[in-house]
Tab-separated table of C-alpha atoms in Angstrom:
chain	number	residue	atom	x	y	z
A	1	UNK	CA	-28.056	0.518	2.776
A	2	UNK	CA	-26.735	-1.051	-0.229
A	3	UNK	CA	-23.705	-3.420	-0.529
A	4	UNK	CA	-20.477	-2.511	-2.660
A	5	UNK	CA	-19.066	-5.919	-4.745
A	6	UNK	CA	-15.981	-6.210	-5.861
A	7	UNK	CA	-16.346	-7.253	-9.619
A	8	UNK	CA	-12.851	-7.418	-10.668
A	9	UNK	CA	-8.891	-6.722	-9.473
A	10	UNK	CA	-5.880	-5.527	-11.589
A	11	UNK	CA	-2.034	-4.206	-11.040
A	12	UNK	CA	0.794	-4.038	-12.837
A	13	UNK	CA	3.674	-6.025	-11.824
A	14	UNK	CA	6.378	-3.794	-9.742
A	15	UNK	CA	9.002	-2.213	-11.480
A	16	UNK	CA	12.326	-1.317	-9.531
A	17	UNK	CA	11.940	2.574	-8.440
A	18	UNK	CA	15.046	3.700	-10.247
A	19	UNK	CA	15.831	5.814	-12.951
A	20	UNK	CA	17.913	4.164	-15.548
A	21	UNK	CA	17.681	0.574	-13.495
A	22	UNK	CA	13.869	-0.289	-13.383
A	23	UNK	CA	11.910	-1.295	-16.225
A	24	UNK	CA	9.148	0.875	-15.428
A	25	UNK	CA	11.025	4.640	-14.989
A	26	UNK	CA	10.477	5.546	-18.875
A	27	UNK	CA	6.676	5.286	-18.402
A	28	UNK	CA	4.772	8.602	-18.028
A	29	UNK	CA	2.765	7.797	-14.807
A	30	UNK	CA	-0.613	8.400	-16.670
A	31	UNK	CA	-0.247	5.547	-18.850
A	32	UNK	CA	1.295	3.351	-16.079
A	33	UNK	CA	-1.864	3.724	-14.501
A	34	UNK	CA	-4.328	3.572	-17.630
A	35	UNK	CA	-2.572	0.119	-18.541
A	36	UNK	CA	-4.499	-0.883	-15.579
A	37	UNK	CA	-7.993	1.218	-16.371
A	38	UNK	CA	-8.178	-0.090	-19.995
A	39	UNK	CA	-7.692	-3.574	-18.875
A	40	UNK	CA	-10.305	-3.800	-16.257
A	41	UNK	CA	-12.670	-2.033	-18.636
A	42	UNK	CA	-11.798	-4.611	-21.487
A	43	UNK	CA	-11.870	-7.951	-19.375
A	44	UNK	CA	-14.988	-6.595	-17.644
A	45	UNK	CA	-16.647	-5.243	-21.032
A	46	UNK	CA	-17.516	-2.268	-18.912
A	47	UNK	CA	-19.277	0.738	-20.696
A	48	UNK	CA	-17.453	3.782	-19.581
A	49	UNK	CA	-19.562	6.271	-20.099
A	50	UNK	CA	-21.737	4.753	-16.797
A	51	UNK	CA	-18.668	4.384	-14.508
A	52	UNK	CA	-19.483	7.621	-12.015
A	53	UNK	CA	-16.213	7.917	-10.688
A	54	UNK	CA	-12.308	7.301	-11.010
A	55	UNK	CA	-11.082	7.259	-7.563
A	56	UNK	CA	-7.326	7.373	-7.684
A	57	UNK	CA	-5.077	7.583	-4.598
A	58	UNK	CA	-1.420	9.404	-5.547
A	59	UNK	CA	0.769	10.766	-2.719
A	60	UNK	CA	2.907	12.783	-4.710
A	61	UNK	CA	0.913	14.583	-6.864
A	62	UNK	CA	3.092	17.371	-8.485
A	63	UNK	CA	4.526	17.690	-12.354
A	64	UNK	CA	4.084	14.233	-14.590
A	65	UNK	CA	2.054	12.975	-11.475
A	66	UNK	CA	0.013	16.363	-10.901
A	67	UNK	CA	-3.327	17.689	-12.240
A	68	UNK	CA	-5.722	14.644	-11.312
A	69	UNK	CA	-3.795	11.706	-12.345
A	70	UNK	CA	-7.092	9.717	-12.080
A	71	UNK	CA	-9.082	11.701	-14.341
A	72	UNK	CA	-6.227	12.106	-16.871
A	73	UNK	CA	-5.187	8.190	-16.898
A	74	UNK	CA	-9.106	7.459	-17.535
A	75	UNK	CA	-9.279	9.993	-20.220
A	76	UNK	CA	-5.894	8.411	-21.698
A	77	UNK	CA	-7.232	4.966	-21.331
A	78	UNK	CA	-9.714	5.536	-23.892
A	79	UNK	CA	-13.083	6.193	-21.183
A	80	UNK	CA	-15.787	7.810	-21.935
A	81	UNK	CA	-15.684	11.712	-20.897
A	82	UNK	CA	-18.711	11.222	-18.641
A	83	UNK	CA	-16.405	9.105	-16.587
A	84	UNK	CA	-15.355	11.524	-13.954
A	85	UNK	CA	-12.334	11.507	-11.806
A	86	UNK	CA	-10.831	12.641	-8.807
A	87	UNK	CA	-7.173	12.161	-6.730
A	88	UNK	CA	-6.758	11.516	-2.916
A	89	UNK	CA	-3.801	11.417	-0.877
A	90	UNK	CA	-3.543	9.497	2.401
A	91	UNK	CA	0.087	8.905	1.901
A	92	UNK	CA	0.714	5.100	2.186
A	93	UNK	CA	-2.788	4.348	3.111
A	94	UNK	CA	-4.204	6.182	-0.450
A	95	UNK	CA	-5.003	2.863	-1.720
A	96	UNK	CA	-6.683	1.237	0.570
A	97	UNK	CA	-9.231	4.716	1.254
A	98	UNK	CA	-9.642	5.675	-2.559
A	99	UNK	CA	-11.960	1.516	-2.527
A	100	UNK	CA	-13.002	2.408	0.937
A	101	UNK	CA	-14.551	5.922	-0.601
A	102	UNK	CA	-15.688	4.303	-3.812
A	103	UNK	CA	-17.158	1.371	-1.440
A	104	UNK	CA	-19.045	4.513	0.589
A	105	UNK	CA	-20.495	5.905	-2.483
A	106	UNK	CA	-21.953	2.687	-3.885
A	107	UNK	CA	-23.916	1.570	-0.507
A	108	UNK	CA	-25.165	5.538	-0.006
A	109	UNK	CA	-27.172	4.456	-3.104
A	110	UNK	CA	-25.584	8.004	-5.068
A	111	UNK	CA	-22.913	5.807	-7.316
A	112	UNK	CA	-23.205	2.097	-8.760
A	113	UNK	CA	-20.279	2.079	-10.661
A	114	UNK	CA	-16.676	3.204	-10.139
A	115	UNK	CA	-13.313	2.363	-10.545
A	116	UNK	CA	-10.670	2.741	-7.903
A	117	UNK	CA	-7.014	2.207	-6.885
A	118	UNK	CA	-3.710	4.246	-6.765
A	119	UNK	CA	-0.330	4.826	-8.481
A	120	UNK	CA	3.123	5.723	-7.862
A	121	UNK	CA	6.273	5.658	-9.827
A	122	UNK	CA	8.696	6.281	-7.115
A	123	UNK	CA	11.663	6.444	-9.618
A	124	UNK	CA	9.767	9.741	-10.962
A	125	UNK	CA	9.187	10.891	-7.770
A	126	UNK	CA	12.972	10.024	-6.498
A	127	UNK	CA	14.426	11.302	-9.078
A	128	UNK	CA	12.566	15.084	-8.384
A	129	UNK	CA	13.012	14.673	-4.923
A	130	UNK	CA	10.541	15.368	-2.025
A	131	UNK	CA	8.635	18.841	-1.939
A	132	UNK	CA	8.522	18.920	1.683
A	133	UNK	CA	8.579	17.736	5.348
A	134	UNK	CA	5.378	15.934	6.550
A	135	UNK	CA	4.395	18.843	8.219
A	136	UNK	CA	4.838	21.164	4.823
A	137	UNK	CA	6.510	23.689	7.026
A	138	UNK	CA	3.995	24.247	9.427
A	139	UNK	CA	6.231	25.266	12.410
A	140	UNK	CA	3.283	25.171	15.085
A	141	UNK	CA	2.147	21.864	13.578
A	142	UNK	CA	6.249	21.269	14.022
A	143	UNK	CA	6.320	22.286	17.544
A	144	UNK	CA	2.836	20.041	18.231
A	145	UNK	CA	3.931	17.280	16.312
A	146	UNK	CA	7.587	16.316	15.292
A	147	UNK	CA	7.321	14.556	12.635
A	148	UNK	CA	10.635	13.592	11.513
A	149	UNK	CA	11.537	10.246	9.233
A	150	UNK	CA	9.330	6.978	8.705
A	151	UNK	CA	12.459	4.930	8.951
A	152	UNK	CA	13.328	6.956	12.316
A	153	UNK	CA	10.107	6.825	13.476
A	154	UNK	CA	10.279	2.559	12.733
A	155	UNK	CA	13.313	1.741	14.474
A	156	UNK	CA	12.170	3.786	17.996
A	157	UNK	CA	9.001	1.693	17.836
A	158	UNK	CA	11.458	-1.439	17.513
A	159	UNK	CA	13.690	0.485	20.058
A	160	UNK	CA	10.787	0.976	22.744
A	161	UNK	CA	9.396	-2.507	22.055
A	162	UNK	CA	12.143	-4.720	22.241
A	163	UNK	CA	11.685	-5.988	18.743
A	164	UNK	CA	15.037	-7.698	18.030
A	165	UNK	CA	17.384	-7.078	14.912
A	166	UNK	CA	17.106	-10.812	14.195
A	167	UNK	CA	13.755	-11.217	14.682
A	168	UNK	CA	13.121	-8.145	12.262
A	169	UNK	CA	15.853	-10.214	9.786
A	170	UNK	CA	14.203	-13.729	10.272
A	171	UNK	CA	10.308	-11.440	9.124
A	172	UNK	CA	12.030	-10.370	5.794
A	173	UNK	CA	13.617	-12.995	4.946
A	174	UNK	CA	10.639	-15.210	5.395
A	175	UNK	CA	8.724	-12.073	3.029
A	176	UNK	CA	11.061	-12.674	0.558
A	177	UNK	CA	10.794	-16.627	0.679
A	178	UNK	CA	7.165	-16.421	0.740
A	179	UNK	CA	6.916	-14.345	-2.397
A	180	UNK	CA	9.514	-16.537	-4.668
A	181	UNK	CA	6.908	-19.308	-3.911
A	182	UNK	CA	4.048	-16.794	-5.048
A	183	UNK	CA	5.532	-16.190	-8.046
A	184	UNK	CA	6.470	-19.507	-9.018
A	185	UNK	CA	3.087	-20.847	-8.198
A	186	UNK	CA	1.428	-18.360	-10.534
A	187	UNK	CA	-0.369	-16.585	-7.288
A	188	UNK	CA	-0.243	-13.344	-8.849
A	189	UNK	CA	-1.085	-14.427	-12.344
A	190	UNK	CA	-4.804	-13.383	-12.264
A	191	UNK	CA	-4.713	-9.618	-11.744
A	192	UNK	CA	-0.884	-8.980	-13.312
A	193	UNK	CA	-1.362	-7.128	-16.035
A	194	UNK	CA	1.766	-6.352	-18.388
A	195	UNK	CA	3.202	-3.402	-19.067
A	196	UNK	CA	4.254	-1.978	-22.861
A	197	UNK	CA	6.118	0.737	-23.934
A	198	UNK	CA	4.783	3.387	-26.275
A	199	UNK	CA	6.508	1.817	-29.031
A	200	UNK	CA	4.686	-1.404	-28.272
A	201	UNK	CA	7.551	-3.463	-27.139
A	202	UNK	CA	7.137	-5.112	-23.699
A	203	UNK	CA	8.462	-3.374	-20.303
A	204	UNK	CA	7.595	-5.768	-17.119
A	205	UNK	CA	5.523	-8.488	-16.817
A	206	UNK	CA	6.541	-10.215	-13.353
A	207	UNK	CA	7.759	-8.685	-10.999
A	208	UNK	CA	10.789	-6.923	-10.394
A	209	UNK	CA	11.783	-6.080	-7.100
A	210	UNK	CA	12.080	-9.912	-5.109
A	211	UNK	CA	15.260	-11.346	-4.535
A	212	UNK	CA	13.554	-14.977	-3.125
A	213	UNK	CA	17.125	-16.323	-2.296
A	214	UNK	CA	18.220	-14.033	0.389
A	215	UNK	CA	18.622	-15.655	3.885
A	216	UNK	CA	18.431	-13.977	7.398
A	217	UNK	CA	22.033	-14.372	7.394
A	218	UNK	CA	22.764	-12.400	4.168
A	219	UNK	CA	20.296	-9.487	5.905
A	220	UNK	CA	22.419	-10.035	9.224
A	221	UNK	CA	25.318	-8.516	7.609
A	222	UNK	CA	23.946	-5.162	5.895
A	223	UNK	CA	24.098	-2.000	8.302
A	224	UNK	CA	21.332	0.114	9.463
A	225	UNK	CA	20.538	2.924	7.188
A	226	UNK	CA	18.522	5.442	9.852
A	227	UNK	CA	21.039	6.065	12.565
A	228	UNK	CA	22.793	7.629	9.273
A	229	UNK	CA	19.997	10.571	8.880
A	230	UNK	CA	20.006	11.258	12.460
A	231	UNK	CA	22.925	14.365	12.444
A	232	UNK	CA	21.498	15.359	8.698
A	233	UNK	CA	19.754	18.498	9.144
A	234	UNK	CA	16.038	18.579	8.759
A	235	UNK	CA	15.097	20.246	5.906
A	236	UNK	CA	15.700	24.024	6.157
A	237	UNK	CA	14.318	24.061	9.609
A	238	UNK	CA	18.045	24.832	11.120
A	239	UNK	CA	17.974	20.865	13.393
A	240	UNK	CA	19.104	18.023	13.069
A	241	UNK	CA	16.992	14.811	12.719
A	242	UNK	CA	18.312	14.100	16.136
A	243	UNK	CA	17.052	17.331	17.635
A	244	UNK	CA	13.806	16.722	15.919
A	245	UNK	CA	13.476	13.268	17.508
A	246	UNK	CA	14.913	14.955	21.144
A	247	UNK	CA	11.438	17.073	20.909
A	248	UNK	CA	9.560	13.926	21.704
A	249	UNK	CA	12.135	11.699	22.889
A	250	UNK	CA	14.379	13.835	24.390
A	251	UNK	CA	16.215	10.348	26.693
A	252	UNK	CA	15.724	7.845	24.204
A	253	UNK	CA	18.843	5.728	22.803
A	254	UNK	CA	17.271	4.649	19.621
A	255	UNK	CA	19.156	1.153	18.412
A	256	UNK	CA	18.961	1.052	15.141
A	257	UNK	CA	17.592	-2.308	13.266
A	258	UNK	CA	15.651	-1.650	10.042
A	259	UNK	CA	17.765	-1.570	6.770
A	260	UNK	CA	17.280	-1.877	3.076
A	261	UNK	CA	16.266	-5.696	3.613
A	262	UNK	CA	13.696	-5.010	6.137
A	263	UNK	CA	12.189	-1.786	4.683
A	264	UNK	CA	9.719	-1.414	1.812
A	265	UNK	CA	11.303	-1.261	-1.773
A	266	UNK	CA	11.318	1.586	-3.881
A	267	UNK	CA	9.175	0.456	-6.718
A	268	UNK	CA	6.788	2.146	-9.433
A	269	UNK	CA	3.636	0.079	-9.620
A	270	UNK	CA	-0.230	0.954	-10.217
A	271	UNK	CA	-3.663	-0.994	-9.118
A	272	UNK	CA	-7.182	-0.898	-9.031
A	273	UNK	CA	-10.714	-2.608	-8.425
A	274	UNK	CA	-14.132	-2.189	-10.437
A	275	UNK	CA	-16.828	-1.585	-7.576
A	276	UNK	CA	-20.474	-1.811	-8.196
A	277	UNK	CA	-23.849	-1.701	-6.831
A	278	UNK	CA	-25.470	-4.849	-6.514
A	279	UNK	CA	-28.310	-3.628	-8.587
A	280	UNK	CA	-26.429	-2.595	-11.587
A	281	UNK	CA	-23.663	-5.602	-11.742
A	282	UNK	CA	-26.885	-7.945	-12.177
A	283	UNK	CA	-28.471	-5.302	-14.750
A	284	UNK	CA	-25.194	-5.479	-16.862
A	285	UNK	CA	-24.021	-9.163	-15.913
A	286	UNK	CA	-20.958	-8.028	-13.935
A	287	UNK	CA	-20.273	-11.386	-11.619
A	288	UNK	CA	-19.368	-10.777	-8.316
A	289	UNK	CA	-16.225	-11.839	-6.869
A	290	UNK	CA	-16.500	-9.961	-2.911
A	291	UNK	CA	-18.573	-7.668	-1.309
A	292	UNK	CA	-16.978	-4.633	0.779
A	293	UNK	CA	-17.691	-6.311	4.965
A	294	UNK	CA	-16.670	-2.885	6.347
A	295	UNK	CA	-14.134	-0.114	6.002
A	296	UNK	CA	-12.818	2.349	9.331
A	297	UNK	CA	-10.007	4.720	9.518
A	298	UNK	CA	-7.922	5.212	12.746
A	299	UNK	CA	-5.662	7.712	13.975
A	300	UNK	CA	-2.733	7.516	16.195
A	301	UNK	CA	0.479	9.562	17.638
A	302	UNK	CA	1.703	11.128	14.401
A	303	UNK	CA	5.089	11.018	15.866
A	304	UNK	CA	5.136	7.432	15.625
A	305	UNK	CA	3.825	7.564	11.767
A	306	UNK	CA	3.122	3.508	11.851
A	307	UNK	CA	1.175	3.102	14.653
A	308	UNK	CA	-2.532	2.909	13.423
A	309	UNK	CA	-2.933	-0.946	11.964
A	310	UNK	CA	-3.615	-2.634	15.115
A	311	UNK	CA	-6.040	0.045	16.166
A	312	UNK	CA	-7.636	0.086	12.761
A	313	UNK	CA	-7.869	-3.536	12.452
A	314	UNK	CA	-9.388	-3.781	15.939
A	315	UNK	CA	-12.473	-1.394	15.000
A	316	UNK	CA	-13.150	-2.705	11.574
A	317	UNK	CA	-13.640	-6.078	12.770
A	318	UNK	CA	-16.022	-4.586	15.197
A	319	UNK	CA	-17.469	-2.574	12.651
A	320	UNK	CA	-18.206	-5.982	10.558
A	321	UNK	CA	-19.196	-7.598	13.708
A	322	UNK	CA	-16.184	-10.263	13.580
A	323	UNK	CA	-13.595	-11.165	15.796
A	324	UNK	CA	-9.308	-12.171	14.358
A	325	UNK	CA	-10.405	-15.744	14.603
A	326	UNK	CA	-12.843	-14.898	11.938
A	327	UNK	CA	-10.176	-13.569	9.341
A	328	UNK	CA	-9.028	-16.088	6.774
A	329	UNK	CA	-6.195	-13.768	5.348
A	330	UNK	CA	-4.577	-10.478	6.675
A	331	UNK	CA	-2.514	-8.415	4.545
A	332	UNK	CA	-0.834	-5.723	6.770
A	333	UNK	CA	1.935	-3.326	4.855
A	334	UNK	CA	5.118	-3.981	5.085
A	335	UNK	CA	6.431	-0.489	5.724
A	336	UNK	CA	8.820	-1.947	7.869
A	337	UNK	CA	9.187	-5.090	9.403
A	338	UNK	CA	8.435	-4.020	12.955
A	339	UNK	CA	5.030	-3.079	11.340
A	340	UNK	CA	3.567	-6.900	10.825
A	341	UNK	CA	5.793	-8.004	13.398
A	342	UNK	CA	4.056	-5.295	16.098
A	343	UNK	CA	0.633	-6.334	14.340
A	344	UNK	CA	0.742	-9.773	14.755
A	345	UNK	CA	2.322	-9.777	18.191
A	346	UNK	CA	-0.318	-6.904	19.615
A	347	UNK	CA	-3.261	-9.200	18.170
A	348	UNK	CA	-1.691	-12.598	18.640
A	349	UNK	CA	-2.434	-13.239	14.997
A	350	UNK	CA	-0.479	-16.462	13.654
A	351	UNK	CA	1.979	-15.432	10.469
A	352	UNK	CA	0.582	-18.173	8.743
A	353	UNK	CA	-2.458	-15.686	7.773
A	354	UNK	CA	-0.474	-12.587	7.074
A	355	UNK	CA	1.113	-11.349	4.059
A	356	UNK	CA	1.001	-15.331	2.477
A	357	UNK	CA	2.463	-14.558	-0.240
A	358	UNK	CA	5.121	-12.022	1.280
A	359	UNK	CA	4.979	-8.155	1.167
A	360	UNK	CA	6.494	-4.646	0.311
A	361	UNK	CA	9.752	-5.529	1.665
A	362	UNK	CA	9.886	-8.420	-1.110
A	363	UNK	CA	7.591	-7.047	-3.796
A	364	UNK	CA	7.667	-3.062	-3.423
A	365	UNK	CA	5.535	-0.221	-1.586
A	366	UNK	CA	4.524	2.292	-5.197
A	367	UNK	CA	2.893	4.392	-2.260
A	368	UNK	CA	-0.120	5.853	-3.622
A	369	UNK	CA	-1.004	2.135	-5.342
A	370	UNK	CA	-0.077	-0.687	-2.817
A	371	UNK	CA	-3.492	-0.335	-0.735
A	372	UNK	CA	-5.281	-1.420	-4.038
A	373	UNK	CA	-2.803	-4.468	-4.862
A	374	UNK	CA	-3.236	-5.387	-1.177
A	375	UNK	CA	-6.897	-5.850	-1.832
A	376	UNK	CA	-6.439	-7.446	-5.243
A	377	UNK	CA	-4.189	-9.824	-3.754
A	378	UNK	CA	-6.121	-10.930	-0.859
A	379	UNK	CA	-8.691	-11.132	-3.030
A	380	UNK	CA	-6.608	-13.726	-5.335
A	381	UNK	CA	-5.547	-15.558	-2.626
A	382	UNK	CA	-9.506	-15.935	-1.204
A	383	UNK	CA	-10.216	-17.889	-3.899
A	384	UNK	CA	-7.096	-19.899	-4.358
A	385	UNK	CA	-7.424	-21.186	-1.101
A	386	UNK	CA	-11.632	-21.362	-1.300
A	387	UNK	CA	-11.849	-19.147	1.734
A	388	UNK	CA	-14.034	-16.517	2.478
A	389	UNK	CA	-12.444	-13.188	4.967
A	390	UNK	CA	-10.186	-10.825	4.535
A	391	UNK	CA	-8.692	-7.505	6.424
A	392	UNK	CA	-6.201	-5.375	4.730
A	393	UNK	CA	-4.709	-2.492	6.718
A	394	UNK	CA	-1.843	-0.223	6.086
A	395	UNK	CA	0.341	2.601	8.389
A	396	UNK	CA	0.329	5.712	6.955
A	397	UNK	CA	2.055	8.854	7.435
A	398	UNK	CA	0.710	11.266	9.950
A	399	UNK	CA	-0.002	8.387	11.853
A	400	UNK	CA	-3.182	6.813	10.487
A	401	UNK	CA	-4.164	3.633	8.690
A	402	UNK	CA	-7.284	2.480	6.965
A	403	UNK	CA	-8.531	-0.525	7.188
A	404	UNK	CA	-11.519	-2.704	5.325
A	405	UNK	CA	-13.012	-6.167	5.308
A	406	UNK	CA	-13.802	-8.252	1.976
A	407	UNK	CA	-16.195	-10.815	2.316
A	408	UNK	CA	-15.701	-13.472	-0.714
A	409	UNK	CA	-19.054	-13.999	-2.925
């Protein structure tokens, strides 16, 4: 079997997900994402007529982010029409599995060179409002599976746990923290790629979203935004959130701990990689910066939604044939803060290799994107630090999360 390398990394920075507020929400989400496609193609002088595949992850694919974003932001980014592409959704994790499939097709030996990532422009997506429940209105998936609310589902997990308010506080905070120091040390600077209007003025080009001063303290004093869903009624389904949670956890007294300071932001954002077969990067003089170690998806309760990381992170490493001690760098979503927090507890993995230059709750979650900044940023932060492992893994709705394993070259 082949190998997959990594030849090259780019995002845009993350625009605040609001319409009217971030400096992103004008942008049509095709050309959001071919800001990314034509830079990767320029900086890597790739010929686009021999890229097999545009593998974009988008997890709300209807109107201005419908009909195969990924082929119609290549197209728009000036690639050749050979250049084929397709769009997955695996809700959060669409990022992460859109390399992990491009990674797949390369070592088969049936690709050697594709382009993959995700976008998202949640203040599009906010704005039109969501299409439907997780379960699409399935009522014997319903009855099977509740599924009810990700920020629900985050704060039983903290509930059942006995993951404390302030210790979810003292997490983001420290995310926040970690990512003013990113940005002011230029961590980000190699795969940020700015973002122009159509009238060629400037849009973003830093991010957005962080607010580096705010303390535990400050995040102390907002209230919990879930416990406010809970007597909203689900949908059209005739219940409540409650009564939807009462299906599974019909004696549970959820506290509620997760807020706007310890959830993901709403951000619009897109990211991708340039994957190739080691056989045509030395044909065409494409350097190298990682190889793909392995790549593994896991399931878990979809009740619980966020579940999957440790699981997923436990059989990729045994897929690669590594143990946690082996990992120089972890980036694990941060959904929520009991997410990391669960991960690194669970695994006893140290904080100071996880999310080192913060996370969603500081920088954003564009849903259909982050998995492929995740991997860019790792990535960056490999070689900034002249280390050589990294694991990215992600929750995702339905309760699964991919995971993979980049090896530095």
């Amino acid at each position: 079997m082949s190998e997959a390398w990594i030849i090259d990394a780019a995002r845009t920075p993350r625009g605040v997900g609001k319409q009217g507020k971030g400096a992103l929400w004008e942008i049509h989400p095709q050309k959001l994402l071919s800001t990314v496609l034509s830079a990767l193609a320029e900086r890597n002088s790739l010929t686009t007529e021999e890229i097999d595949d545009v593998i974009i992850s988008c997890s709300s694919q209807f109107k201005k982010q419908g009909a195969c974003i990924g082929r119609m932001a290549a197209l728009d980014a000036g690639y050749s029409n050979k250049a084929s592409g397709v769009t997955l959704d695996r809700f959060c994790g669409g990022g992460i599995s859109a390399v992990n499939m491009a990674a797949a097709s390369i070592m088969s030996g049936m690709e050697d060179l594709i382009v993959a990532g995700g976008v998202e422009m949640m203040s599009y997506t906010s704005a039109e409002g969501s299409p439907n429940p997780l379960d699409a209105g399935n009522l014997d998936l319903r009855n099977a599976h509740p599924q009810t609310n990700v920020g629900i589902a985050a704060d039983i997990i903290a509930t059942e746990e006995g993951f404390s308010r302030t210790e979810l506080d003292a997490f983001s905070a420290e995310s926040q923290r970690r990512a003013g120091e990113a940005l002011k040390s230029g961590a980000f600077s190699k795969s940020l790629i700015p973002v122009y209007r159509p009238d060629g003025t400037l849009a973003l080009d830093t991010e957005e979203f962080p607010r580096p001063q705010t303390t535990a303290e400050q995040l102390a004093n907002l209230n919990p935004v879930f416990g406010n869903f809970m007597d909203l009624p689900f949908f059209d389904s005739g219940l409540t959130f409650r009564e939807m949670v009462a299906k599974k956890w019909p004696d549970l007294e959820i506290e509620h701990v997760h807020h706007a300071g310890s959830s993901s932001g709403v951000v619009d954002g897109a990211g991708a990689l340039v994957l190739a077969s080691p056989e045509y990067a030395k044909a065409h003089g494409l350097k190298p910066r990682a190889k793909i170690k392995a790549m593994a998806n896991m399931g878990h309760s979809p009740e619980y939604i966020l579940n999957a990381p440790v699981n997923a992170a436990k059989k990729v490493l045994q897929k690669a044939n590594l143990t946690l001690n082996d990992i120089d760098l972890f980036e694990v979503n941060e959904a929520f803060a009991v997410v990391p927090v669960k991960f690194m507890r669970d695994l006893n993995v140290n904080h100071e290799k996880v999310n080192v230059n913060g996370g969603a709750i500081a920088l954003g979650h564009p849903i259909g994107a982050t998995g492929a900044m995740l991997i860019g940023t790792a990535l960056d932060e490999l070689e900034r630090r002249d280390q050589a492992l990294g694991l990215i893994t992600m929750c995702a709705a339905g309760g699964m999360a991919p995971a993979v394993v980049i090896e530095r070259m």
